[in-house]
CSV table of C-alpha atoms in Angstrom, one decimal:
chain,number,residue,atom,x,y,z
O,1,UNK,CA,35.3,-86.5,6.5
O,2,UNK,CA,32.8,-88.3,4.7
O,3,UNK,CA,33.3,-90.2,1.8
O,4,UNK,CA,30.5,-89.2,-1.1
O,5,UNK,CA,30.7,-90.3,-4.2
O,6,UNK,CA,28.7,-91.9,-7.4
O,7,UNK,CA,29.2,-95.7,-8.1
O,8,UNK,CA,27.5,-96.6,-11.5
O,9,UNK,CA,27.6,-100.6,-12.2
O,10,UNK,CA,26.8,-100.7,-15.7
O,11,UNK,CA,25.7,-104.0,-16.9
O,12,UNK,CA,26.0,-104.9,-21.0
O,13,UNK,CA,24.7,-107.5,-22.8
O,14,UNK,CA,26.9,-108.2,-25.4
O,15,UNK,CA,26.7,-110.5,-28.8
O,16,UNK,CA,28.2,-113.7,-26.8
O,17,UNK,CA,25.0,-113.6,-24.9
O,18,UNK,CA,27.5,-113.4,-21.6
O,19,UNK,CA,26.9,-110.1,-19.1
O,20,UNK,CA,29.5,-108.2,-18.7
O,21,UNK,CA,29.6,-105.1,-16.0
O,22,UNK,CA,31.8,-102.1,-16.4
O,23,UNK,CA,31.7,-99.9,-13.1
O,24,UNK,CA,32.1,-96.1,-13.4
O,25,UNK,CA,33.1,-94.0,-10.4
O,26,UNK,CA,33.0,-89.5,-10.5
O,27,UNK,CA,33.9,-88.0,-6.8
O,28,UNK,CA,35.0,-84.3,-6.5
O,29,UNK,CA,37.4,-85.4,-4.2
O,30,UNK,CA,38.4,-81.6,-2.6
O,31,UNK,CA,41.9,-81.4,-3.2
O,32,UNK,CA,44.3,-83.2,-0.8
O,33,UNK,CA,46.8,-85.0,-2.2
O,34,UNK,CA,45.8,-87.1,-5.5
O,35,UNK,CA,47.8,-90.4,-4.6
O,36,UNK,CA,46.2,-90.9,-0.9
O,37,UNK,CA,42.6,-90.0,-2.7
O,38,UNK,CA,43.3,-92.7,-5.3
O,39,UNK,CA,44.4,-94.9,-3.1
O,40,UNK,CA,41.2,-95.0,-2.0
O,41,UNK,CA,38.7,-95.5,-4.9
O,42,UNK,CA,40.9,-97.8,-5.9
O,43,UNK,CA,39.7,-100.2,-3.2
O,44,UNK,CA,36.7,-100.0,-4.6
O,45,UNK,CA,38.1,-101.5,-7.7
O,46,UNK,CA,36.5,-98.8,-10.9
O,47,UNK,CA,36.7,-99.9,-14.4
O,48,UNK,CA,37.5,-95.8,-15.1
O,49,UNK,CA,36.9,-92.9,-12.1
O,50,UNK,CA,36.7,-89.6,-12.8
O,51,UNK,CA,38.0,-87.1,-10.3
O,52,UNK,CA,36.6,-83.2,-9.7
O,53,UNK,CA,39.2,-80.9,-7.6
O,54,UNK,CA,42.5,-83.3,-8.2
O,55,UNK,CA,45.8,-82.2,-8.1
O,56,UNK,CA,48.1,-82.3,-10.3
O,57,UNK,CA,50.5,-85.7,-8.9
O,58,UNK,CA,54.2,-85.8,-9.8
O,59,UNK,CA,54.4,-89.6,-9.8
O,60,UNK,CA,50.8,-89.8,-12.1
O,61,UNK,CA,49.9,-93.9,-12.9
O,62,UNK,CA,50.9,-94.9,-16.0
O,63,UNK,CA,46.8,-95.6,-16.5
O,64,UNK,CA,46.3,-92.0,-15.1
O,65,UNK,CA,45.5,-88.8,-17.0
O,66,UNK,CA,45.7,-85.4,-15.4
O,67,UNK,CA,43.8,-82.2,-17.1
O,68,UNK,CA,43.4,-78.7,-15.7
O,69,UNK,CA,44.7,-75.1,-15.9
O,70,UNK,CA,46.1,-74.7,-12.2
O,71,UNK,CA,48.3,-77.7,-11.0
O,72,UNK,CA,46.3,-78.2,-7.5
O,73,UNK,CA,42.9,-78.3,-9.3
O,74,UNK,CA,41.6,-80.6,-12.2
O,75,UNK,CA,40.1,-83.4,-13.5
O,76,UNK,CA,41.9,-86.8,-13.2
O,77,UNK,CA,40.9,-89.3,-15.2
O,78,UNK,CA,42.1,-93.3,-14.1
O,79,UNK,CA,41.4,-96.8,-16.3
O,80,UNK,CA,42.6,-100.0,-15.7
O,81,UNK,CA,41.6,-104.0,-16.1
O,82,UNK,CA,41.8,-103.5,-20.1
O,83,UNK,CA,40.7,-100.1,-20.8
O,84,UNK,CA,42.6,-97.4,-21.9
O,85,UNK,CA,41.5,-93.7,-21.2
O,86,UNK,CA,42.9,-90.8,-23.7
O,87,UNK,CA,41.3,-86.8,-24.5
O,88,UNK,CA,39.2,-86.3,-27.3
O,89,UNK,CA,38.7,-83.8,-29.3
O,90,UNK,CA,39.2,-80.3,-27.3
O,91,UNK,CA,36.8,-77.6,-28.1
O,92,UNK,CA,38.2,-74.1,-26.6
O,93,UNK,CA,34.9,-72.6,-26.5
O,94,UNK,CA,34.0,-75.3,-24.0
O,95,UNK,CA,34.1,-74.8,-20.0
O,96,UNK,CA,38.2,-76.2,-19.6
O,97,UNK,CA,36.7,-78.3,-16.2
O,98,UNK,CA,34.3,-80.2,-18.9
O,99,UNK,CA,36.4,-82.7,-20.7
O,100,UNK,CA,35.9,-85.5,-23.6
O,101,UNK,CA,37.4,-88.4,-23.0
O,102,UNK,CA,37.8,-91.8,-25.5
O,103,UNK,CA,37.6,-95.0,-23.7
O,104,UNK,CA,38.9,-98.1,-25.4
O,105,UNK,CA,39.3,-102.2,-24.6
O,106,UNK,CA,37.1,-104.4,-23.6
O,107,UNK,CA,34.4,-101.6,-23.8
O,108,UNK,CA,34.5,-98.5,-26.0
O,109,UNK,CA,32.4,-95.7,-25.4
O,110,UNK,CA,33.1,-92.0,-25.2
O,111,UNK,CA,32.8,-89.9,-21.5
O,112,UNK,CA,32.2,-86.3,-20.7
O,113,UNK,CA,33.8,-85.5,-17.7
O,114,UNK,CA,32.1,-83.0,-16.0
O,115,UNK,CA,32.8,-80.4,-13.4
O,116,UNK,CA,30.8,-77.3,-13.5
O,117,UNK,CA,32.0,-74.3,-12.0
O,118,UNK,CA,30.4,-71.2,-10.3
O,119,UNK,CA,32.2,-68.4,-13.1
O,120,UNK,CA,30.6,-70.9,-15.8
O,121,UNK,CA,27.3,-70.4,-14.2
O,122,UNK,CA,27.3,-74.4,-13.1
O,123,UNK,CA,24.6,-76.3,-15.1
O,124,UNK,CA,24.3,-73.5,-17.8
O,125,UNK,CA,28.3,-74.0,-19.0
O,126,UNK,CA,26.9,-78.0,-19.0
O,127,UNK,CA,24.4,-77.3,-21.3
O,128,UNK,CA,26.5,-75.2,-23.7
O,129,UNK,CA,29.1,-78.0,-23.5
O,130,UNK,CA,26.5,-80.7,-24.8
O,131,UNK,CA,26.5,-78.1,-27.9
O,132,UNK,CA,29.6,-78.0,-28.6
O,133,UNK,CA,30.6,-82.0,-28.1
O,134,UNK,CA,27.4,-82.9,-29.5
O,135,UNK,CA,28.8,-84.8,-32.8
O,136,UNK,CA,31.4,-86.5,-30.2
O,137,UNK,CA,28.7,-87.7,-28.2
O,138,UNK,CA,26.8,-89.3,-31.1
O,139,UNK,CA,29.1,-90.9,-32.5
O,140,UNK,CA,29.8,-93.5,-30.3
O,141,UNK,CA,27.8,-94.8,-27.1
O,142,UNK,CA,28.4,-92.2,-24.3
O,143,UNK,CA,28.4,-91.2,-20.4
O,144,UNK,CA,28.2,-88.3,-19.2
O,145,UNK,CA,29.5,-88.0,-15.4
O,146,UNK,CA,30.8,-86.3,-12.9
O,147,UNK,CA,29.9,-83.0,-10.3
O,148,UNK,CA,26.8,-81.5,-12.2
O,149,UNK,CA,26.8,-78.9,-8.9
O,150,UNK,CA,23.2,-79.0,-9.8
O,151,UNK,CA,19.5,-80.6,-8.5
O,152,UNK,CA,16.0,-80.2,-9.6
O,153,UNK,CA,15.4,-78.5,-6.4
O,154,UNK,CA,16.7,-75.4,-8.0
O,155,UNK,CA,15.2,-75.4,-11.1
O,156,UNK,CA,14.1,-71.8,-12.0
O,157,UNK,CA,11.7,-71.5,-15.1
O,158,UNK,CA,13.2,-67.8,-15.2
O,159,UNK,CA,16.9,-68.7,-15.8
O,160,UNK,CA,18.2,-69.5,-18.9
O,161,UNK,CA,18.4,-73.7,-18.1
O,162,UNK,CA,18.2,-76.0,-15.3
O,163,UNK,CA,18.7,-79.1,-14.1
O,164,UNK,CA,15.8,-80.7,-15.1
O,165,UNK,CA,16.0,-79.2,-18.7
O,166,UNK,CA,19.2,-80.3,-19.0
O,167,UNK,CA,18.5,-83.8,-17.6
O,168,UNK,CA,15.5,-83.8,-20.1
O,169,UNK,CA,17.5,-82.5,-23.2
O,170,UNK,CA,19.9,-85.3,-22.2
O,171,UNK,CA,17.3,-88.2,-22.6
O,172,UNK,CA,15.4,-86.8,-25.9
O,173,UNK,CA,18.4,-85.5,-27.4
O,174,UNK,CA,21.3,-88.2,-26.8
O,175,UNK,CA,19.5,-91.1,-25.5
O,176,UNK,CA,21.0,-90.9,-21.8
O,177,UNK,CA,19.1,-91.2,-18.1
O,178,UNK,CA,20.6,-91.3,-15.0
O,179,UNK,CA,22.1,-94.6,-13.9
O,180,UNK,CA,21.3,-93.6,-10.5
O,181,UNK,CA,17.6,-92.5,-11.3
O,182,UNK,CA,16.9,-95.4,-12.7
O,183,UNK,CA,18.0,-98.0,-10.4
O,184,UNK,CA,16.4,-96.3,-7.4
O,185,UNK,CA,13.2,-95.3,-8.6
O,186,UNK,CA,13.3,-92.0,-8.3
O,187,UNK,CA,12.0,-89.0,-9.5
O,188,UNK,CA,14.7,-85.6,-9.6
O,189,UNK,CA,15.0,-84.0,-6.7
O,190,UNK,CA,13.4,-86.2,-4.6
O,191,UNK,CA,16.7,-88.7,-4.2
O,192,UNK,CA,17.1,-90.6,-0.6
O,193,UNK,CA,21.0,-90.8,-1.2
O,194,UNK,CA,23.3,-87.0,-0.9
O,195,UNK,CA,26.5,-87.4,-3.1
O,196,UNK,CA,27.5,-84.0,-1.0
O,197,UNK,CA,27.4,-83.0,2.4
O,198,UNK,CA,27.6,-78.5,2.0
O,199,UNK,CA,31.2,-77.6,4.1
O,200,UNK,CA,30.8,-81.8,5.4
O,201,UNK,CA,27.6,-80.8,7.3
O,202,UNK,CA,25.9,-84.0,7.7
O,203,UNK,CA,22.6,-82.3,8.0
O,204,UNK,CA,23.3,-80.4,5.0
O,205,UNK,CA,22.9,-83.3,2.2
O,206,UNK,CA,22.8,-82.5,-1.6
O,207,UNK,CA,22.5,-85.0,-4.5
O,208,UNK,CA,24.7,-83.0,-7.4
O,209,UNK,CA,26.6,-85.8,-9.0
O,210,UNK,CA,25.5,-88.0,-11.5
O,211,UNK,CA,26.1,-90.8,-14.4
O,212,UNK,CA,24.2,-90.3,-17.2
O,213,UNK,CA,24.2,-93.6,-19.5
């Protein structure tokens, strides 16, 4: 199958005056056996990667962090080269697949992971959990990433969000666009680059994953 995923390079400029990058990686990874799946982002060397759909490993990295409510489906969470990756504050009322992670080291910033699900109602349980981990977010810089399950090209002015509201309350609200917006040029739901391919249809091509910086 193909490999889809989000790679966000994140360069800072700090108060030495020296650029520093910090690369970011979220792929819903279906399953499958966690340690051959991490195997393979980590050839693409990530600062932190956030996994949707991991399994639970019984031989977990000491710079790994597993987080779910069935053993064969959650959210990983991997740090390495001078980071450290712990949970933050956990709200019950939020969606369990949506989680708040404290990064520290060389950079500190808090992370959202996010995987919306289907009995959350997919971008709507996102927006309710940028309610509830609101304060988290502003307290220290943030990203939100991961498997949104969402694109413009579904907004419906007749539900109770969307996409594009959320992207929009994401900007005015906490300060974040999309990495991946950004760097192409490119206006929602018009992206040249699928992070999904529906049942690994090739002619079935989705953008539903994003970094929000």
């Amino acid at each position: 199958s193909t490999l889809t995923l989000m790679i966000c390079d994140i360069m800072e400029n700090l108060s030495s005056y020296k650029e520093k990058k910090i690369r970011l990686i979220t792929w819903n990874c279906s399953r499958g056996k966690y340690d051959e799946k991490r195997s393979i982002i980590m050839s693409l060397n990530p600062d932190v990667a956030v996994f949707q759909e991991a399994s639970q490993s019984k031989s977990l990295q000491s710079d790994d962090f597993w987080y779910g409510n069935h053993h064969k489906n959650g959210i990983a969470i991997l740090a390495q080269e001078k980071l450290a990756a712990k949970i933050g504050p956990i709200d019950k009322k939020a969606p369990w697949s949506i989680v708040p992670i404290i990064i520290s080291g060389k950079f500190s910033f808090n992370l959202l992971a996010v995987w919306t699900r289907v009995e959350r109602k997919y971008i709507l349980s996102l927006d309710r959990a940028l309610d509830i981990y609101a304060g988290f977010l502003k307290k220290s810089p943030s990203v939100i990433i991961g498997d949104f399950n969402a694109n413009a090209i579904w907004d419906n002015p007749n539900k109770e969000t969307d996409f594009t509201r959320v992207a929009n309350r994401l900007e005015n609200e906490f300060g974040l666009r999309s990495a991946y917006h950004d760097f192409y040029n490119e206006q929602y739901g018009e992206e040249t680059y699928a992070t999904h391919h529906f049942r690994w249809h090739k002619d079935e091509p989705f953008h539903i994953d994003y970094c929000f910086i």
